[in-house]
Amino acid sequence: MVKTVIVDDMDPNIVYGGDGWVAMNQPYSVTTNDFNSTLHHASINGLTIRYPFRGTGITVYGTISLPCCYGTPGSTYSIDGGTPVRFNSSGEVSYPDPKISYSHIPFYRSPQLSYGDHSILITVDNVSDAAKRRYFFDFFLVNGVEDNDNAQGSGGGGGPGYTIVDDRDSRVSYPGGGWSPVSGSSTSTDYMGTSTTSPSSTTATSMFSFTGTSISVYAHAFDNYGTGNIAQFVVDAGTSQEIVRYATVLASTDRRHHPFLVLEGLTDGAHTIQVTTLTQKKWWLDYFVYGTSTGAGVGGLNNAVVGGVTGGGGGGSTPNTGSGTALPEGEGGTGSVASTNVTTFMSNGVMVTSTQTISNTGLVLPSPFTTDPDEGAPENNPAIGSSSSATQSPPQTKTATIAGATIGAAIDVGT
């Protein structure tokens, strides 16, 4: 089966050229939800990114920070040593509001390529640390990846392969009706520019079958949902390995690409996930990500949340060598929220219910936007480290504490 594989910026097969790349171990802001809660950014002209891949095409995704104030960084993209193509040379990059920072922006899409081994070279320009105009790289999507390639690694590159599946994919079904497709300007930065609105009925479901040890569900949330669970996820319903999880979204700010569920530690094999809404307030299903985790967090879902998602896009730590620097000004800061997560699962044929209190330290936006973008910028941002292809340490699995257990560890349903 031909797939589209997602390759995180922390994948060890990505080569960052030049001294000056900075690895960020958390999303740029509470609302950007950068994939896997990580980014690499550059503020020195001439820095490069190289990545070898096997497939029929590649797309580069990143985050753009307040172009109204900082301007837009420049970059060029070359496939297999060909003529470089400049960022947004075709004018197709969609940016809904220049006063807001957005993630998951497609910086470049390659033309259709013949299936085989290829490479991409990205060169950064028009960046300035003094002007706060930085190039933020988030992930690659590699198209036309075959099963054997995916088993060998992300885009054929040697790490675990994770596959992304859009809400409109034929493998995603909506039995019972009630789900409605959404597209247009309101979903312009959602994956593939589309989402599917949750139904009013709590009996209508969405279903998706996959093979691997992990499954994630990403959605677009934009309402004030209160403190209750707004969605239920059942994996392998009616079997002895049935797992039930719930999602809670505490904030009412617009959250695109929000991880409603990140579940790892499944038995390696075929599974089916069933998604049911638990609220009449709307949210939009955007995409699934599935694959097989090695437990090392390389190129995969390092910040796995085994259960409900309560707020910001992530946290944890990724080791890097080099001197620490402050997070980019204008967004960031820390805060904490708490929620109760009720988990049910089958253990030796017996239904077990566990209630856990989750403390989630997340990001909090500074004061509302004014004509001076630095006003209200936090001073106590967590540190991030400089990295290059010669000094970057391998990423490690991020963990967070949840009622004495560990988020991100394998799920044990046999005891």
Short mmCIF file of C-alpha atoms in Angstrom, two decimals:
data_model
loop_
_atom_site.label_atom_id
_atom_site.label_comp_id
_atom_site.label_asym_id
_atom_site.label_seq_id
_atom_site.Cartn_x
_atom_site.Cartn_y
_atom_site.Cartn_z
CA MET A 1 0.00 0.00 0.00
CA VAL A 2 1.27 3.47 -0.90
CA LYS A 3 1.40 5.88 2.07
CA THR A 4 2.27 9.42 3.10
CA VAL A 5 4.86 9.36 5.88
CA ILE A 6 5.46 12.15 8.40
CA VAL A 7 9.08 12.83 9.40
CA ASP A 8 9.62 14.96 12.51
CA ASP A 9 12.37 17.60 12.65
CA MET A 10 14.14 15.49 15.31
CA ASP A 11 14.59 12.52 12.95
CA PRO A 12 18.31 11.56 13.05
CA ASN A 13 18.45 11.19 9.27
CA ILE A 14 17.90 14.92 8.82
CA VAL A 15 21.27 16.72 8.47
CA TYR A 16 21.37 20.30 9.73
CA GLY A 17 24.23 22.11 8.00
CA GLY A 18 26.09 25.02 9.58
CA ASP A 19 26.58 26.10 13.16
CA GLY A 20 23.50 27.92 14.39
CA TRP A 21 20.48 25.65 14.21
CA VAL A 22 18.51 25.72 17.46
CA ALA A 23 16.35 22.78 18.57
CA MET A 24 13.21 23.75 20.48
CA ASN A 25 11.76 21.21 22.88
CA GLN A 26 8.25 22.63 23.00
CA PRO A 27 5.75 24.22 20.60
CA TYR A 28 6.32 27.81 19.55
CA SER A 29 3.10 28.85 21.31
CA VAL A 30 0.11 27.36 23.08
CA THR A 31 -1.97 27.51 19.90
CA THR A 32 0.49 26.46 17.19
CA ASN A 33 0.70 22.78 18.23
CA ASP A 34 3.85 22.14 16.21
CA PHE A 35 4.12 18.43 15.40
CA ASN A 36 5.59 16.32 18.22
CA SER A 37 6.05 19.54 20.25
CA THR A 38 9.43 20.21 18.60
CA LEU A 39 10.94 22.64 16.09
CA HIS A 40 14.32 23.64 14.66
CA HIS A 41 14.89 27.31 13.94
CA ALA A 42 17.58 29.36 12.24
CA SER A 43 18.42 33.05 12.32
CA ILE A 44 21.69 32.88 10.31
CA ASN A 45 21.65 33.12 6.53
CA GLY A 46 23.10 30.19 4.62
CA LEU A 47 22.20 27.40 7.08
CA THR A 48 20.93 24.26 5.37
CA ILE A 49 18.81 21.14 5.84
CA ARG A 50 19.46 17.94 3.85
CA TYR A 51 17.24 14.87 3.89
CA PRO A 52 17.37 11.68 1.77
CA PHE A 53 14.02 10.02 1.10
CA ARG A 54 12.41 7.30 -0.99
CA GLY A 55 9.08 8.03 -2.58
CA THR A 56 7.40 10.17 -5.22
CA GLY A 57 7.38 13.59 -3.57
CA ILE A 58 8.04 15.64 -0.45
CA THR A 59 6.44 18.62 1.32
CA VAL A 60 8.19 20.85 3.85
CA TYR A 61 6.14 22.19 6.77
CA GLY A 62 7.04 24.92 9.23
CA THR A 63 5.80 27.67 11.52
CA ILE A 64 5.64 31.37 10.66
CA SER A 65 5.84 33.91 13.48
CA LEU A 66 3.92 37.19 13.29
CA PRO A 67 4.76 38.23 9.71
CA CYS A 68 3.00 41.53 10.32
CA CYS A 69 5.85 42.53 12.60
CA TYR A 70 8.89 40.39 11.82
CA GLY A 71 8.44 39.84 8.08
CA THR A 72 8.74 36.48 6.36
CA PRO A 73 12.00 34.50 6.32
CA GLY A 74 13.38 33.37 2.97
CA SER A 75 14.40 29.90 1.82
CA THR A 76 15.12 27.88 -1.31
CA TYR A 77 14.41 24.21 -2.04
CA SER A 78 16.34 21.92 -4.38
CA ILE A 79 15.48 18.32 -5.29
CA ASP A 80 18.31 16.01 -6.35
CA GLY A 81 20.67 18.92 -6.98
CA GLY A 82 18.25 20.67 -9.32
CA THR A 83 17.53 24.39 -9.69
CA PRO A 84 16.52 25.87 -6.31
CA VAL A 85 12.91 27.03 -5.96
CA ARG A 86 12.25 30.05 -3.74
CA PHE A 87 9.72 29.95 -0.88
CA ASN A 88 6.22 30.95 -2.02
CA SER A 89 7.40 31.68 -5.54
CA SER A 90 3.97 30.56 -6.79
CA GLY A 91 2.09 32.61 -4.18
CA GLU A 92 0.11 29.62 -2.88
CA VAL A 93 1.12 29.81 0.81
CA SER A 94 -2.04 30.46 2.83
CA TYR A 95 -1.79 32.70 5.87
CA PRO A 96 -5.16 33.64 7.44
CA ASP A 97 -4.03 36.40 9.83
CA PRO A 98 -0.56 38.04 9.79
CA LYS A 99 -1.01 39.08 13.43
CA ILE A 100 -1.06 35.44 14.58
CA SER A 101 1.62 32.73 14.50
CA TYR A 102 0.60 29.60 12.55
CA SER A 103 2.13 26.14 12.35
CA HIS A 104 1.74 23.41 9.70
CA ILE A 105 2.34 25.90 6.88
CA PRO A 106 3.50 24.13 3.68
CA PHE A 107 6.70 25.97 2.79
CA TYR A 108 7.37 23.87 -0.30
CA ARG A 109 5.81 21.04 -2.32
CA SER A 110 7.98 19.13 -4.73
CA PRO A 111 6.72 18.22 -8.19
CA GLN A 112 5.68 14.63 -8.81
CA LEU A 113 8.84 12.51 -8.88
CA SER A 114 9.53 9.05 -10.24
CA TYR A 115 9.47 6.48 -7.46
CA GLY A 116 12.93 5.98 -6.01
CA ASP A 117 15.66 7.54 -3.87
CA HIS A 118 15.82 11.34 -3.79
CA SER A 119 17.18 14.12 -1.61
CA ILE A 120 16.09 17.62 -0.69
CA LEU A 121 18.32 20.59 0.17
CA ILE A 122 16.87 23.61 2.00
CA THR A 123 18.89 26.81 2.25
CA VAL A 124 17.80 29.58 4.62
CA ASP A 125 18.07 33.32 3.85
CA ASN A 126 16.47 36.64 4.78
CA VAL A 127 16.59 35.77 8.48
CA SER A 128 17.75 38.03 11.31
CA ASP A 129 18.01 37.37 15.01
CA ALA A 130 17.90 41.11 15.74
CA ALA A 131 14.70 41.47 13.71
CA LYS A 132 13.25 38.26 15.26
CA ARG A 133 12.73 36.93 11.76
CA ARG A 134 13.53 33.24 12.09
CA TYR A 135 13.03 30.19 9.91
CA PHE A 136 11.08 27.52 11.83
CA PHE A 137 11.18 23.98 10.41
CA ASP A 138 8.69 21.42 11.76
CA PHE A 139 8.42 18.26 9.61
CA PHE A 140 8.46 16.62 6.18
CA LEU A 141 5.67 14.70 4.50
CA VAL A 142 6.98 12.08 2.06
CA ASN A 143 4.50 10.87 -0.56
CA GLY A 144 4.44 7.58 -2.44
CA VAL A 145 6.11 5.55 0.32
CA GLU A 146 5.59 1.80 -0.05
CA ASP A 147 5.19 -0.68 2.81
CA ASN A 148 8.78 -1.92 2.68
CA ASP A 149 10.10 1.64 2.69
CA ASN A 150 7.95 2.52 5.68
CA ALA A 151 9.26 -0.51 7.57
CA GLN A 152 12.80 0.66 6.91
CA GLY A 153 12.14 4.09 8.30
CA SER A 154 10.59 7.51 7.98
CA GLY A 155 10.53 8.15 4.25
CA GLY A 156 12.94 5.25 3.77
CA GLY A 157 15.47 6.98 6.00
CA GLY A 158 16.15 4.48 8.76
CA GLY A 159 13.90 5.48 11.69
CA PRO A 160 10.40 4.25 12.57
CA GLY A 161 7.84 5.21 9.94
CA TYR A 162 4.70 7.09 10.90
CA THR A 163 1.85 7.44 8.41
CA ILE A 164 -0.53 10.40 8.25
CA VAL A 165 -4.13 9.88 7.07
CA ASP A 166 -6.47 12.76 6.24
CA ASP A 167 -10.07 12.91 7.48
CA ARG A 168 -11.23 12.56 3.83
CA ASP A 169 -9.21 9.41 3.16
CA SER A 170 -11.31 6.47 1.96
CA ARG A 171 -9.98 4.39 4.86
CA VAL A 172 -11.80 6.68 7.34
CA SER A 173 -15.51 5.87 7.65
CA TYR A 174 -18.37 7.72 9.34
CA PRO A 175 -21.08 5.15 10.11
CA GLY A 176 -24.34 6.55 11.42
CA GLY A 177 -23.97 9.88 9.64
CA GLY A 178 -23.96 13.28 11.29
CA TRP A 179 -20.38 14.16 10.39
CA SER A 180 -20.08 17.03 7.91
CA PRO A 181 -17.11 17.96 5.69
CA VAL A 182 -15.60 21.43 6.17
CA SER A 183 -13.30 23.31 3.82
CA GLY A 184 -12.53 26.84 2.74
CA SER A 185 -10.86 29.74 4.55
CA SER A 186 -11.75 28.42 8.02
CA THR A 187 -9.73 25.24 7.42
CA SER A 188 -6.99 26.71 5.25
CA THR A 189 -4.24 25.70 7.70
CA ASP A 190 -5.77 22.32 8.60
CA TYR A 191 -4.08 19.31 7.02
CA MET A 192 -4.94 19.16 3.29
CA GLY A 193 -7.14 22.23 3.88
CA THR A 194 -10.02 20.09 5.15
CA SER A 195 -11.64 18.82 8.34
CA THR A 196 -14.84 17.02 9.32
CA THR A 197 -17.29 18.54 11.81
CA SER A 198 -18.32 16.40 14.77
CA PRO A 199 -21.99 15.36 14.81
CA SER A 200 -24.62 16.52 17.28
CA SER A 201 -25.43 12.91 18.14
CA THR A 202 -23.19 11.08 20.60
CA THR A 203 -23.98 7.78 18.90
CA ALA A 204 -22.46 8.65 15.50
CA THR A 205 -18.87 7.49 15.19
CA SER A 206 -15.81 7.75 12.99
CA MET A 207 -13.76 4.60 12.43
CA PHE A 208 -10.27 3.92 11.12
CA SER A 209 -8.28 0.69 10.85
CA PHE A 210 -4.48 0.66 11.03
CA THR A 211 -1.46 -1.54 11.70
CA GLY A 212 1.19 -0.66 14.28
CA THR A 213 1.76 0.08 17.95
CA SER A 214 0.58 3.69 18.11
CA ILE A 215 -2.34 5.84 17.00
CA SER A 216 -2.91 9.58 17.31
CA VAL A 217 -5.97 11.67 16.53
CA TYR A 218 -5.61 15.36 15.69
CA ALA A 219 -8.47 17.83 15.59
CA HIS A 220 -9.35 21.52 15.36
CA ALA A 221 -10.93 22.85 18.58
CA PHE A 222 -12.39 26.35 18.79
CA ASP A 223 -15.10 26.46 21.49
CA ASN A 224 -15.31 26.66 25.27
CA TYR A 225 -15.95 23.01 26.13
CA GLY A 226 -15.74 23.29 29.92
CA THR A 227 -13.93 20.66 31.96
CA GLY A 228 -15.77 17.55 30.80
CA ASN A 229 -14.67 14.98 28.26
CA ILE A 230 -15.58 15.96 24.70
CA ALA A 231 -14.57 12.83 22.80
CA GLN A 232 -14.20 9.10 23.41
CA PHE A 233 -11.71 6.80 21.66
CA VAL A 234 -12.12 3.03 21.69
CA VAL A 235 -9.40 0.81 20.24
CA ASP A 236 -10.31 -2.80 19.35
CA ALA A 237 -13.83 -2.57 20.76
CA GLY A 238 -15.31 -5.83 22.02
CA THR A 239 -12.00 -7.68 22.21
CA SER A 240 -9.94 -8.72 25.22
CA GLN A 241 -7.51 -5.89 24.34
CA GLU A 242 -10.14 -3.15 24.26
CA ILE A 243 -8.80 0.24 25.36
CA VAL A 244 -10.94 3.33 26.03
CA ARG A 245 -9.59 6.87 26.30
CA TYR A 246 -11.15 10.33 26.58
CA ALA A 247 -10.13 13.82 25.46
CA THR A 248 -10.61 17.02 27.44
CA VAL A 249 -9.81 20.47 26.03
CA LEU A 250 -9.79 23.13 28.74
CA ALA A 251 -9.01 26.29 26.80
CA SER A 252 -11.41 28.10 24.48
CA THR A 253 -8.76 29.55 22.17
CA ASP A 254 -8.59 28.36 18.57
CA ARG A 255 -6.43 25.22 18.56
CA ARG A 256 -5.53 23.72 15.20
CA HIS A 257 -3.71 20.37 14.90
CA HIS A 258 -4.58 19.69 18.52
CA PRO A 259 -3.63 16.17 19.73
CA PHE A 260 -6.90 14.83 21.09
CA LEU A 261 -5.28 11.42 21.54
CA VAL A 262 -1.72 10.08 21.41
CA LEU A 263 -1.70 6.39 22.30
CA GLU A 264 1.37 4.16 22.28
CA GLY A 265 2.23 0.70 23.53
CA LEU A 266 -0.34 -1.27 21.55
CA THR A 267 0.49 -4.81 20.47
CA ASP A 268 2.13 -4.74 17.05
CA GLY A 269 -0.59 -5.69 14.59
CA ALA A 270 -3.94 -4.69 13.12
CA HIS A 271 -6.26 -2.43 15.15
CA THR A 272 -9.41 -0.36 14.72
CA ILE A 273 -10.13 2.94 16.48
CA GLN A 274 -13.63 4.29 16.98
CA VAL A 275 -14.10 8.03 17.65
CA THR A 276 -17.30 9.31 19.29
CA THR A 277 -18.11 12.90 20.26
CA LEU A 278 -19.40 13.48 23.80
CA THR A 279 -20.55 17.07 23.36
CA GLN A 280 -22.96 18.94 21.12
CA LYS A 281 -20.40 21.72 20.82
CA LYS A 282 -18.58 21.30 17.56
CA TRP A 283 -14.98 20.30 16.97
CA TRP A 284 -13.36 19.27 13.70
CA LEU A 285 -11.63 15.95 13.07
CA ASP A 286 -8.50 16.64 10.99
CA TYR A 287 -6.21 13.59 10.65
CA PHE A 288 -4.78 10.39 12.13
CA VAL A 289 -1.12 9.41 12.57
CA TYR A 290 -0.18 5.77 13.12
CA GLY A 291 2.93 3.60 13.10
CA THR A 292 5.26 1.39 15.09
CA SER A 293 7.23 2.94 17.93
CA THR A 294 10.66 1.68 18.92
CA GLY A 295 10.38 3.34 22.33
CA ALA A 296 13.43 5.48 21.55
CA GLY A 297 11.41 8.42 20.34
CA VAL A 298 13.42 8.70 17.12
CA GLY A 299 11.38 10.38 14.42
CA GLY A 300 8.19 9.36 16.14
CA LEU A 301 5.68 10.40 18.76
CA ASN A 302 8.04 11.31 21.58
CA ASN A 303 5.46 13.04 23.76
CA ALA A 304 2.89 10.28 23.91
CA VAL A 305 -0.11 11.01 26.12
CA VAL A 306 -1.81 7.82 27.19
CA GLY A 307 -5.26 9.25 27.74
CA GLY A 308 -6.99 12.62 27.64
CA VAL A 309 -5.35 15.76 26.37
CA THR A 310 -5.90 18.65 28.73
CA GLY A 311 -4.40 21.75 27.20
CA GLY A 312 -1.19 22.83 25.50
CA GLY A 313 0.65 21.08 22.75
CA GLY A 314 3.36 19.36 24.75
CA GLY A 315 6.33 19.77 27.02
CA GLY A 316 9.07 17.45 28.18
CA SER A 317 12.72 17.83 27.28
CA THR A 318 14.99 17.00 24.39
CA PRO A 319 18.72 16.99 25.22
CA ASN A 320 20.95 19.17 23.10
CA THR A 321 24.53 20.31 23.41
CA GLY A 322 25.63 23.92 23.16
CA SER A 323 24.65 27.06 25.00
CA GLY A 324 21.04 27.67 25.95
CA THR A 325 19.14 30.63 24.55
CA ALA A 326 15.82 32.18 25.38
CA LEU A 327 12.68 31.15 23.54
CA PRO A 328 11.74 33.58 20.74
CA GLU A 329 10.08 36.68 22.09
CA GLY A 330 6.41 37.45 21.60
CA GLU A 331 4.88 34.10 22.56
CA GLY A 332 5.48 31.40 25.14
CA GLY A 333 5.61 31.25 28.90
CA THR A 334 4.38 28.54 31.22
CA GLY A 335 1.28 27.75 33.19
CA SER A 336 -0.47 24.65 34.45
CA VAL A 337 -3.89 23.11 34.20
CA ALA A 338 -5.35 20.00 35.73
CA SER A 339 -8.04 17.55 34.76
CA THR A 340 -9.42 14.17 35.74
CA ASN A 341 -8.97 11.37 33.24
CA VAL A 342 -11.15 8.28 33.51
CA THR A 343 -9.59 5.30 31.75
CA THR A 344 -11.29 1.95 31.16
CA PHE A 345 -9.73 -1.12 29.63
CA MET A 346 -10.11 -4.89 29.54
CA SER A 347 -7.73 -6.94 31.71
CA ASN A 348 -8.01 -10.71 31.30
CA GLY A 349 -11.59 -10.29 30.19
CA VAL A 350 -12.52 -8.01 33.13
CA MET A 351 -13.41 -4.32 32.63
CA VAL A 352 -11.13 -2.12 34.76
CA THR A 353 -11.77 1.57 35.46
CA SER A 354 -9.00 3.90 36.61
CA THR A 355 -9.46 7.55 37.60
CA GLN A 356 -6.33 9.68 37.39
CA THR A 357 -5.62 13.34 38.09
CA ILE A 358 -3.53 14.86 35.34
CA SER A 359 -1.34 17.89 35.92
CA ASN A 360 -0.27 19.36 32.63
CA THR A 361 2.25 22.16 32.46
CA GLY A 362 1.61 23.93 29.22
CA LEU A 363 2.33 27.16 27.43
CA VAL A 364 0.40 30.35 28.07
CA LEU A 365 0.22 33.20 25.61
CA PRO A 366 1.45 36.65 26.67
CA SER A 367 -0.77 39.70 26.81
CA PRO A 368 -3.01 40.33 23.80
CA PHE A 369 -1.40 41.61 20.61
CA THR A 370 -0.68 45.33 20.50
CA THR A 371 1.12 47.57 18.03
CA ASP A 372 4.30 46.74 19.93
CA PRO A 373 4.81 42.97 19.55
CA ASP A 374 7.32 42.88 22.41
CA GLU A 375 4.86 44.23 24.95
CA GLY A 376 3.95 41.50 27.39
CA ALA A 377 6.67 39.14 26.17
CA PRO A 378 7.54 36.72 28.98
CA GLU A 379 10.97 36.82 30.56
CA ASN A 380 10.99 33.36 32.13
CA ASN A 381 10.87 31.17 29.05
CA PRO A 382 12.43 27.71 29.30
CA ALA A 383 15.85 27.33 27.70
CA ILE A 384 16.52 25.70 24.39
CA GLY A 385 19.85 24.56 23.05
CA SER A 386 21.89 25.20 19.93
CA SER A 387 22.50 22.19 17.76
CA SER A 388 24.21 21.26 14.52
CA SER A 389 24.73 18.06 12.58
CA ALA A 390 27.97 17.52 14.50
CA THR A 391 26.75 18.18 18.02
CA GLN A 392 23.07 17.25 18.16
CA SER A 393 22.31 14.50 20.67
CA PRO A 394 19.76 11.80 19.79
CA PRO A 395 16.27 12.71 21.03
CA GLN A 396 14.92 10.76 23.96
CA THR A 397 11.40 9.85 24.94
CA LYS A 398 9.63 12.68 26.75
CA THR A 399 7.73 11.83 29.89
CA ALA A 400 5.29 13.52 32.21
CA THR A 401 3.93 12.37 35.54
CA ILE A 402 0.33 11.28 35.88
CA ALA A 403 -0.84 9.96 39.25
CA GLY A 404 2.28 7.90 39.83
CA ALA A 405 2.40 6.50 36.31
CA THR A 406 4.34 7.68 33.28
CA ILE A 407 2.80 9.24 30.20
CA GLY A 408 4.57 7.81 27.20
CA ALA A 409 5.36 4.41 28.66
CA ALA A 410 3.96 1.20 27.21
CA ILE A 411 0.41 0.32 28.24
CA ASP A 412 0.12 -2.86 30.28
CA VAL A 413 -3.37 -4.30 30.02
CA GLY A 414 -2.50 -7.78 31.19
CA THR A 415 -2.36 -7.24 34.92
#
